[in-house]
CSV table of C-alpha atoms and ligand atoms in Angstrom, one decimal:
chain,number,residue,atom,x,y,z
A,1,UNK,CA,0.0,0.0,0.0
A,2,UNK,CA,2.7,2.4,1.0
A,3,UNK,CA,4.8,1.3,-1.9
A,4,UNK,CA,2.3,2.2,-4.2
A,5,UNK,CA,1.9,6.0,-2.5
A,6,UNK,CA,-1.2,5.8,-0.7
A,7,UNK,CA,0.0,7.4,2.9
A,8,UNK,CA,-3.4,6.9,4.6
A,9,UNK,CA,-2.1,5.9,8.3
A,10,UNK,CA,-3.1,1.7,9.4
A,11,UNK,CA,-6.1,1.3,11.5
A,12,UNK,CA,-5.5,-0.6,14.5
A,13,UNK,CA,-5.1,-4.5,14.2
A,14,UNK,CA,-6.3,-5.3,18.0
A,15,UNK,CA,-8.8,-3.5,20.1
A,16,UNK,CA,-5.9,-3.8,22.7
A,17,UNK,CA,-2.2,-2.7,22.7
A,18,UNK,CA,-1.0,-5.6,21.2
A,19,UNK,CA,2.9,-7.2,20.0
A,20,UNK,CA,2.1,-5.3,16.7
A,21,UNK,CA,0.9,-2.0,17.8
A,22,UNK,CA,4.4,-0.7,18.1
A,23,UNK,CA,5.0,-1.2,14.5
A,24,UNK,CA,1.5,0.0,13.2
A,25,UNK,CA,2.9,3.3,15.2
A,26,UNK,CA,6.3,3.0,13.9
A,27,UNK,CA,4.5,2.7,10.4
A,28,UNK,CA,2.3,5.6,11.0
A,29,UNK,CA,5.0,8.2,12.2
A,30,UNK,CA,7.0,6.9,8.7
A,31,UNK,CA,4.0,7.9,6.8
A,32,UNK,CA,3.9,11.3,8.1
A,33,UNK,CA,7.6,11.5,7.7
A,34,UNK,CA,6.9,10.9,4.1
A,35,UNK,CA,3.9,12.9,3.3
A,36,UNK,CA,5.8,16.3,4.9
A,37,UNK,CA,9.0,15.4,2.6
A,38,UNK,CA,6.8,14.5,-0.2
A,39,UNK,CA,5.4,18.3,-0.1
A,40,UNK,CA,8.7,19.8,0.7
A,41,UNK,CA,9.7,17.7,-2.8
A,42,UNK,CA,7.1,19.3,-4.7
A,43,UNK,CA,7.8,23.1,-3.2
A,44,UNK,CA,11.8,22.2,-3.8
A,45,UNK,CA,10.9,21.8,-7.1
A,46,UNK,CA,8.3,24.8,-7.5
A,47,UNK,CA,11.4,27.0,-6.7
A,48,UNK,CA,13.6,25.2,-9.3
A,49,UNK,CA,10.8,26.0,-12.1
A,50,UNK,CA,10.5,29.4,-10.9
A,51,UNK,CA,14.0,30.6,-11.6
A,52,UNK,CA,14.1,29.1,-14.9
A,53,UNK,CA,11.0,31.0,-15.6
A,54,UNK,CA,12.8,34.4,-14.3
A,55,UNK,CA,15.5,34.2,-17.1
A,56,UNK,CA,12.7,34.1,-19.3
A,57,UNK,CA,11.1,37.0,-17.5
A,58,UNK,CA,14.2,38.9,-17.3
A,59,UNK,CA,14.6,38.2,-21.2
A,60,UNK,CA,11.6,39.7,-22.2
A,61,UNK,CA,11.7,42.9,-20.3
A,62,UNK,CA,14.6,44.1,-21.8
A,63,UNK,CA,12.3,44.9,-24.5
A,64,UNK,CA,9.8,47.1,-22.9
A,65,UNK,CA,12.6,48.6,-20.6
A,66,UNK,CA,14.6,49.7,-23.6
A,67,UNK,CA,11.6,51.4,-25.1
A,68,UNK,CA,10.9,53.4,-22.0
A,69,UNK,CA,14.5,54.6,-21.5
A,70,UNK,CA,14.6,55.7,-25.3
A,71,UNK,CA,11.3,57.6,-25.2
A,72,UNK,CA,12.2,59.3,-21.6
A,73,UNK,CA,15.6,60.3,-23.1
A,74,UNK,CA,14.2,61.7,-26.6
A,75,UNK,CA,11.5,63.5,-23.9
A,76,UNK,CA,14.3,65.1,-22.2
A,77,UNK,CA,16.4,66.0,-24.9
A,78,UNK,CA,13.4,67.3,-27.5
A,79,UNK,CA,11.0,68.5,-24.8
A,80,UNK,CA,11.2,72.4,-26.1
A,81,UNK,CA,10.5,71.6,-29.7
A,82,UNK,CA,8.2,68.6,-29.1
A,83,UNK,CA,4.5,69.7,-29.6
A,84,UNK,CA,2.2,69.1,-27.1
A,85,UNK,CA,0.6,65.9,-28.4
A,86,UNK,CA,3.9,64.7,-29.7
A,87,UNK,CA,4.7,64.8,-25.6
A,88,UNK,CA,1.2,63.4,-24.6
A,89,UNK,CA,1.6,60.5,-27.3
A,90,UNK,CA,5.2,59.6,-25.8
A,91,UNK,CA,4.1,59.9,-22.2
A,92,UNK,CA,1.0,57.3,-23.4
A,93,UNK,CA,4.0,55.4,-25.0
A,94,UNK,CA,5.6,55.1,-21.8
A,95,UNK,CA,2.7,54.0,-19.7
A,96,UNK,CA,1.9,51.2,-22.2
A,97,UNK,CA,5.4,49.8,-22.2
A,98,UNK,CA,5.2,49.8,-18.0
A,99,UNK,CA,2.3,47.8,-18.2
A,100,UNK,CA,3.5,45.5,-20.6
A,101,UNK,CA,6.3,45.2,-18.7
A,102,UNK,CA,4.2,44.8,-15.3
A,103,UNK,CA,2.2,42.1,-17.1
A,104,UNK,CA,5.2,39.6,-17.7
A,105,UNK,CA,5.8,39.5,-14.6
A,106,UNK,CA,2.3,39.0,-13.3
A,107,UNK,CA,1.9,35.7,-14.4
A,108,UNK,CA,5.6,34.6,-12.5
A,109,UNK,CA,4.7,36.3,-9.3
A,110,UNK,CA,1.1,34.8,-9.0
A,111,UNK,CA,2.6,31.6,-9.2
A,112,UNK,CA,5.3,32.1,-6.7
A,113,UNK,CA,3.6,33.4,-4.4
A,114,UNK,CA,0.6,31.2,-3.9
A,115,UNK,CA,2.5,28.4,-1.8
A,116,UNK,CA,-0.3,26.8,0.3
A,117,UNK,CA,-2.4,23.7,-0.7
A,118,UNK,CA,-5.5,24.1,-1.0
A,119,UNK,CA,-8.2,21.5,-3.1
A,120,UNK,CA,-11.1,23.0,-4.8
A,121,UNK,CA,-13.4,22.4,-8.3
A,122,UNK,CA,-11.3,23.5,-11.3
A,123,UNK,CA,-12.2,24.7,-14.7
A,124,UNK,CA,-9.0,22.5,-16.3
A,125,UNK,CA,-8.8,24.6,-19.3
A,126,UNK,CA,-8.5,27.7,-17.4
A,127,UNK,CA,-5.9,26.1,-16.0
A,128,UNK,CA,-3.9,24.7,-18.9
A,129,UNK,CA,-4.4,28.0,-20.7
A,130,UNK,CA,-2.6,29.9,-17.7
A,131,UNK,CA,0.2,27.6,-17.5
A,132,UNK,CA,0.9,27.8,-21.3
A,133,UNK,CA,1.0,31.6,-20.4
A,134,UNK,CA,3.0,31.3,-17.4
A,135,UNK,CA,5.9,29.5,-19.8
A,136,UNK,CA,5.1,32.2,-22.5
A,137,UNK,CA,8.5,33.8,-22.0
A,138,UNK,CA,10.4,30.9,-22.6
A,139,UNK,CA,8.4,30.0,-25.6
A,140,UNK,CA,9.5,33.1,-26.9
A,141,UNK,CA,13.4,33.2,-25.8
A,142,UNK,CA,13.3,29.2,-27.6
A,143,UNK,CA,11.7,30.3,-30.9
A,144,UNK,CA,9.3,26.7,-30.6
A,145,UNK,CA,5.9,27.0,-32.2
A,146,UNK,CA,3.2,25.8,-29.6
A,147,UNK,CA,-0.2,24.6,-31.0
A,148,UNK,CA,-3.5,24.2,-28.6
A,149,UNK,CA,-6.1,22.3,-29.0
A,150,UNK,CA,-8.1,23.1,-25.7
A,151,UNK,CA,-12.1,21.9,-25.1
A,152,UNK,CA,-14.1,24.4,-23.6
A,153,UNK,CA,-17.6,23.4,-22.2
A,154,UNK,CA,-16.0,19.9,-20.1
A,155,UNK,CA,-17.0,18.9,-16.5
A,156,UNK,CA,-15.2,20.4,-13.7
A,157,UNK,CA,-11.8,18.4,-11.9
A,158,UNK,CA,-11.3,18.8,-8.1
A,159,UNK,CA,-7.6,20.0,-7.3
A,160,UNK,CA,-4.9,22.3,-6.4
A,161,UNK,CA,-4.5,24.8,-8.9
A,162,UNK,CA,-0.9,25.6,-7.5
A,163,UNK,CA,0.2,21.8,-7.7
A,164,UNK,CA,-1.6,20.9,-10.9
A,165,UNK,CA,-0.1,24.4,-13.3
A,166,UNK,CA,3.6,22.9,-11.8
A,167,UNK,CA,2.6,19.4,-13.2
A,168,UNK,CA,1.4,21.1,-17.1
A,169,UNK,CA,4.5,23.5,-16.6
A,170,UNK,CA,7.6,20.4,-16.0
A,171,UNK,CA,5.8,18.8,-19.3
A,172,UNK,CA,5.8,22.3,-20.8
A,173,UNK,CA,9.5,22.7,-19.6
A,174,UNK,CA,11.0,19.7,-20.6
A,175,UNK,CA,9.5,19.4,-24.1
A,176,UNK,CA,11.2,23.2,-24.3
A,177,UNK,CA,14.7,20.9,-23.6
A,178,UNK,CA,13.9,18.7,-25.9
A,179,UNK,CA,12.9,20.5,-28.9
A,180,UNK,CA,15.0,22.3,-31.0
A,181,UNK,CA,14.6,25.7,-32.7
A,182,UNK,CA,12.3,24.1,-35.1
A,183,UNK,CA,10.4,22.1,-32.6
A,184,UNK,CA,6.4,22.4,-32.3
A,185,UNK,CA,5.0,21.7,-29.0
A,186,UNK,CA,1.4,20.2,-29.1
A,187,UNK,CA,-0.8,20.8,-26.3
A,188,UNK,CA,-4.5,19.5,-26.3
A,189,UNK,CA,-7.0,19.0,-23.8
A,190,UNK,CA,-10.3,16.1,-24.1
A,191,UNK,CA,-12.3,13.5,-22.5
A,192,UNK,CA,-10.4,10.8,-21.9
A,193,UNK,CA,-11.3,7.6,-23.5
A,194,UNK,CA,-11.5,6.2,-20.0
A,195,UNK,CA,-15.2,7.0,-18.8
A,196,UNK,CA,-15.6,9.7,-16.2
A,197,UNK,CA,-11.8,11.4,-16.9
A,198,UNK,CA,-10.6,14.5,-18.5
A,199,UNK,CA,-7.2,13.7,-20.6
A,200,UNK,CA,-4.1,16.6,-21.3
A,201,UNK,CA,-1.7,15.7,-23.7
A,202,UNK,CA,1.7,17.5,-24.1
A,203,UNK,CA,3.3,16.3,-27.1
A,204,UNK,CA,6.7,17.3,-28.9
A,205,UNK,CA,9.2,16.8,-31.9
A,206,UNK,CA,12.1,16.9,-30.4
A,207,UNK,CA,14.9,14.1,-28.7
A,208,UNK,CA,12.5,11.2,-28.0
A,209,UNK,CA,12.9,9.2,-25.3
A,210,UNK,CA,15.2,5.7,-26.0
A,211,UNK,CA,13.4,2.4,-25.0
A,212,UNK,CA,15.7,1.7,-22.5
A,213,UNK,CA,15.6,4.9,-20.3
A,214,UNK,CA,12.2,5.0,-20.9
A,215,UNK,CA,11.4,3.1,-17.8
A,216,UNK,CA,13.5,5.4,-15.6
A,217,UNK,CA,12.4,9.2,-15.9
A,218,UNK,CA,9.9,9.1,-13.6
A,219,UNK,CA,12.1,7.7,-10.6
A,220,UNK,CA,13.4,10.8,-8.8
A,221,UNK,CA,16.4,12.0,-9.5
A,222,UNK,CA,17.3,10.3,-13.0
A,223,UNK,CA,18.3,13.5,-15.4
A,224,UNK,CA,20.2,12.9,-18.7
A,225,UNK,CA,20.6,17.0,-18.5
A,226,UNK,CA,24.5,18.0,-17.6
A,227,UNK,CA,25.3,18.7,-13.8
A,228,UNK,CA,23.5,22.3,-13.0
A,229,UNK,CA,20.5,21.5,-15.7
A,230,UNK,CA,18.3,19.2,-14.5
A,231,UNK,CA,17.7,17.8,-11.0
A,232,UNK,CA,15.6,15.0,-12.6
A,233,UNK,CA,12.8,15.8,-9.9
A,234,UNK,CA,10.1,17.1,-12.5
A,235,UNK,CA,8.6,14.0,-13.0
A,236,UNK,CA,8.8,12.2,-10.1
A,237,UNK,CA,6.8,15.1,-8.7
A,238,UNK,CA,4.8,15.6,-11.0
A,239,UNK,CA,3.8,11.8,-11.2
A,240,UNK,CA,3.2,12.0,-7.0
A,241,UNK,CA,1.2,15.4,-7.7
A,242,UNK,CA,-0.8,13.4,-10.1
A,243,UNK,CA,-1.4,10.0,-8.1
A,244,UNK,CA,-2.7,12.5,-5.0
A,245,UNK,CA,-5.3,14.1,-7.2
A,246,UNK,CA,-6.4,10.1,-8.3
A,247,UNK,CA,-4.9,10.5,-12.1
A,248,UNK,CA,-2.8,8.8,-14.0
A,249,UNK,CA,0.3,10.2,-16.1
A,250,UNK,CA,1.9,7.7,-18.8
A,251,UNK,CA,4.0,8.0,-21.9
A,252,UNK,CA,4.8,7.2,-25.7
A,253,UNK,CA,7.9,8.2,-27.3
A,254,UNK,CA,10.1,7.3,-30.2
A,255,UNK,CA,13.7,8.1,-30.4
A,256,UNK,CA,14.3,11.1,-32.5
A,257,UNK,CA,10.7,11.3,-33.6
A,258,UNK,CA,8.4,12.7,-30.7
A,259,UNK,CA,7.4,12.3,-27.1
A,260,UNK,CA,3.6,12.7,-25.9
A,261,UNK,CA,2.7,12.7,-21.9
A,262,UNK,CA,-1.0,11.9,-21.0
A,263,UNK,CA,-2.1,13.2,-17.5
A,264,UNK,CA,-5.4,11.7,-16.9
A,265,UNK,CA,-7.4,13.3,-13.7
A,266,UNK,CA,-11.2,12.5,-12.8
A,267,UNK,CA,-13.4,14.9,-13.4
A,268,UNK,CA,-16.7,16.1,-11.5
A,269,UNK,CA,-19.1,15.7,-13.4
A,270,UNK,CA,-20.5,19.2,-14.3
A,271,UNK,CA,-19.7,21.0,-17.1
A,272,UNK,CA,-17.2,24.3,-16.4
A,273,UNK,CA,-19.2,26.7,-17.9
A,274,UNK,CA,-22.6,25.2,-16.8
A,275,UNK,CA,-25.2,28.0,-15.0
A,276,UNK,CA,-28.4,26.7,-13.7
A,277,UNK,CA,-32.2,27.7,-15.3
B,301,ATP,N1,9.7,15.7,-23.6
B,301,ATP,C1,10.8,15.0,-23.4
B,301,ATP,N2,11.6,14.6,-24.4
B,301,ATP,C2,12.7,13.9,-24.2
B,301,ATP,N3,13.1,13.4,-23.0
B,301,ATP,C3,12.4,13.8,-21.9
B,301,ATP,C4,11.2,14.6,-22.1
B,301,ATP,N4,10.7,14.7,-20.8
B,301,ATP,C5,11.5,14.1,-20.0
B,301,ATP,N5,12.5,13.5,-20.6
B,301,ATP,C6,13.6,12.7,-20.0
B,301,ATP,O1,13.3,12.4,-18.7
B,301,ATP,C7,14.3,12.8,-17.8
B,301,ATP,C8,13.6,13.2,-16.5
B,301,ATP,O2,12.8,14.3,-16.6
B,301,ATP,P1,12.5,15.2,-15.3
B,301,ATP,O3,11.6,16.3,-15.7
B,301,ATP,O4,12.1,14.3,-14.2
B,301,ATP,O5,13.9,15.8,-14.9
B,301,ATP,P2,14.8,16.9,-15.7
B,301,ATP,O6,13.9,17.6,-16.7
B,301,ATP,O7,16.0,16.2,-16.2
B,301,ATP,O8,15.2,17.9,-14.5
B,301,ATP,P3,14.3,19.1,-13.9
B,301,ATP,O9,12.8,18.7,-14.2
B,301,ATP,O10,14.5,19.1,-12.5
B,301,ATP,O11,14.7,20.3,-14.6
B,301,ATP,C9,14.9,14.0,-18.5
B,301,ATP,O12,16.3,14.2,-18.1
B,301,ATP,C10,14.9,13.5,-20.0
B,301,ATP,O13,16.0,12.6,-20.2
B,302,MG,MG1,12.0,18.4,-16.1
C-alpha cells in the first residue's frame, strides 16, 4: 500500500495494545515523515521552475525597458521643440510599455507566491491556458511553435491549482529541452477515452525518449541533462502530484521522432461553464 503512495495511516489491528501495535505506530509516524517530505519535494521543485521561468522573464523585459529609456531620453532632450501631443503621445508610450512590462511579470509572481495547498473544483482549461502563459516567456526566448487544441464546455476536476499548473508546466519545460529551434509543441486537452476522466496531452518533436531509459524518468532524480540543468525531480513530482489528485500520467515516445505525456485526472461531473435555469 505504501509502496504504491497511498499514505493513509493503518487502522488498528487489535482492540488492545498488542505485540504489533508498536510497528502499526512505527508505520504511521514513517508515513507522516513521508507525506511532509513529499510536499517539501514538490515546493523544492516549485522553486527550481521558478528561476528558470525568471531568465525568461528577465529576457523579455529588456524589450519594454529599452523602449521606455529611449522615449524618456528623446522627452528630455526634444521637450522644447516637441509639440504638445507629440509629448502626450510619448508619455502614453511610456505607460503602455510599464504595463506590458508589469504584465510579464504578473503571471511569475502569482505563481510564486501562492504556496499553500489548498483543493477545490477547477475549470482544467483555465488552467492549462494559464500555465501555457506562465511559460510564454520561454516559448519566446526558444523560438518553438506551440499549437492548442483546448475543449471548452467539459465537467469540472477537483484539485490544487498551484500543484496541478507545476505538473502542465515540468511537461511544458522539458519538451522546451527537448525541442529544438524548429520544434512544435502540441498541447491538447479532451475526455479521456477512459469513462468519467478528463485527458491533457503534451506532445513534442524533439529528442524522443530511447526504450531503454524509458522506464527510468519518472524515478526521482534520473536527469540525462548536464550537472546544473536538470535535477531530474520534474517528473517524479509531478507523477506524486498526479497520483494524489487520483490520475494517471503515462508515456509514448520514439527516439528522434516525438514524445507525448498523458495526464489523466477525474473529473466532476459538471460542465465548467454550466449556469443553472
Ligand atoms: N519531452 C521529453 N523529451 C525527451 N526526453 C524527456 C522529455 N521529458 C523528460 N525527458 C527525459 O526524462 C528525464 C527526467 O525528466 P524530469 O523532468 O524528471 O527531470 P529533468 O527535466 O532532467 O530535471 P528538472 O525537471 O529538475 O529540470 C529528462 O532528463 C529527460 O531525459
Ligand atoms: Mg523536467
Amino acid at each position: 500500500k505504501i509502496a504504491k503512495g497511498d499514505f493513509s495511516p493503518i487502522p488498528p489491528m487489535c482492540k488492545y495494545r498488542g505485540e504489533f501495535t508498536t510497528v502499526e505506530l512505527a508505520i504511521n509516524q514513517m508515513i507522516q515523515e513521508l507525506q511532509l517530505r513529499e510536499v517539501a519535494m514538490i515546493e523544492s521543485h516549485k522553486l527550481r521552475a521558478i528561476g528558470t521561468l525568471t531568465a525568461g522573464v528577465a529576457h523579455e523585459l529588456n524589450n519594454p525597458l529599452n523602449n521606455i529609456m529611449l522615449t524618456a531620453h528623446a522627452m528630455l532632450e526634444d521637450h522644447k521643440a516637441l509639440s504638445e501631443d507629440e509629448l502626450l503621445e510619448m508619455i502614453n508610450d511610456v505607460i503602455n510599455e510599464a504595463d506590458r512590462s508589469r504584465k510579464i511579470i504578473r503571471n511569475l509572481l502569482d505563481f510564486a507566491r501562492e504556496g499553500e495547498s489548498v483543493s477545490g473544483p477547477l475549470d482544467l482549461a483555465a488552467l492549462v491556458n494559464e500555465t501555457i502563459k506562465l511559460a510564454q516567456n520561454q516559448i519566446k526566448v526558444t523560438g518553438t511553435k506551440i499549437e492548442t487544441q483546448i475543449q471548452t464546455h467539459l465537467p469540472q476536476i477537483r484539485g490544487d491549482k498551484q500543484q496541478l499548473k507545476q505538473v502542465f508546466l515540468n511537461l511544458i519545460l522539458n519538451a522546451l529541452d527537448a525541442v529544438g529551434k524548429q520544434g512544435t509543441i502540441k498541447i491538447s486537452l479532451e475526455q479521456a477515452d477512459n469513462p468519467g476522466f478528463l485527458a491533457v496531452k503534451v506532445e513534442d518533436n524533439g529528442s524522443g525518449i530511447p526504450d531503454y531509459i524509458l522506464p527510468n524518468i519518472f524515478d526521482p532524480f534520473f536527469t540525462t541533462k548536464g550537472p546544473g540543468k536538470g535535477t531530474g525531480l520534474g517528473l517524479s513530482v509531478s507523477h506524486g502530484i498526479v497520483n494524489i489528485h487520483g490520475g494517471q500520467i503515462s508515456i509514448e515516445s520514439e527516439e528522434g521522432k516525438y514524445s507525448r505525456f498523458t495526464v489523466i485526472l477525474p473529473s466532476l461531473n459538471v460542465p465548467a461553464d454550466f449556469k443553472k435555469p
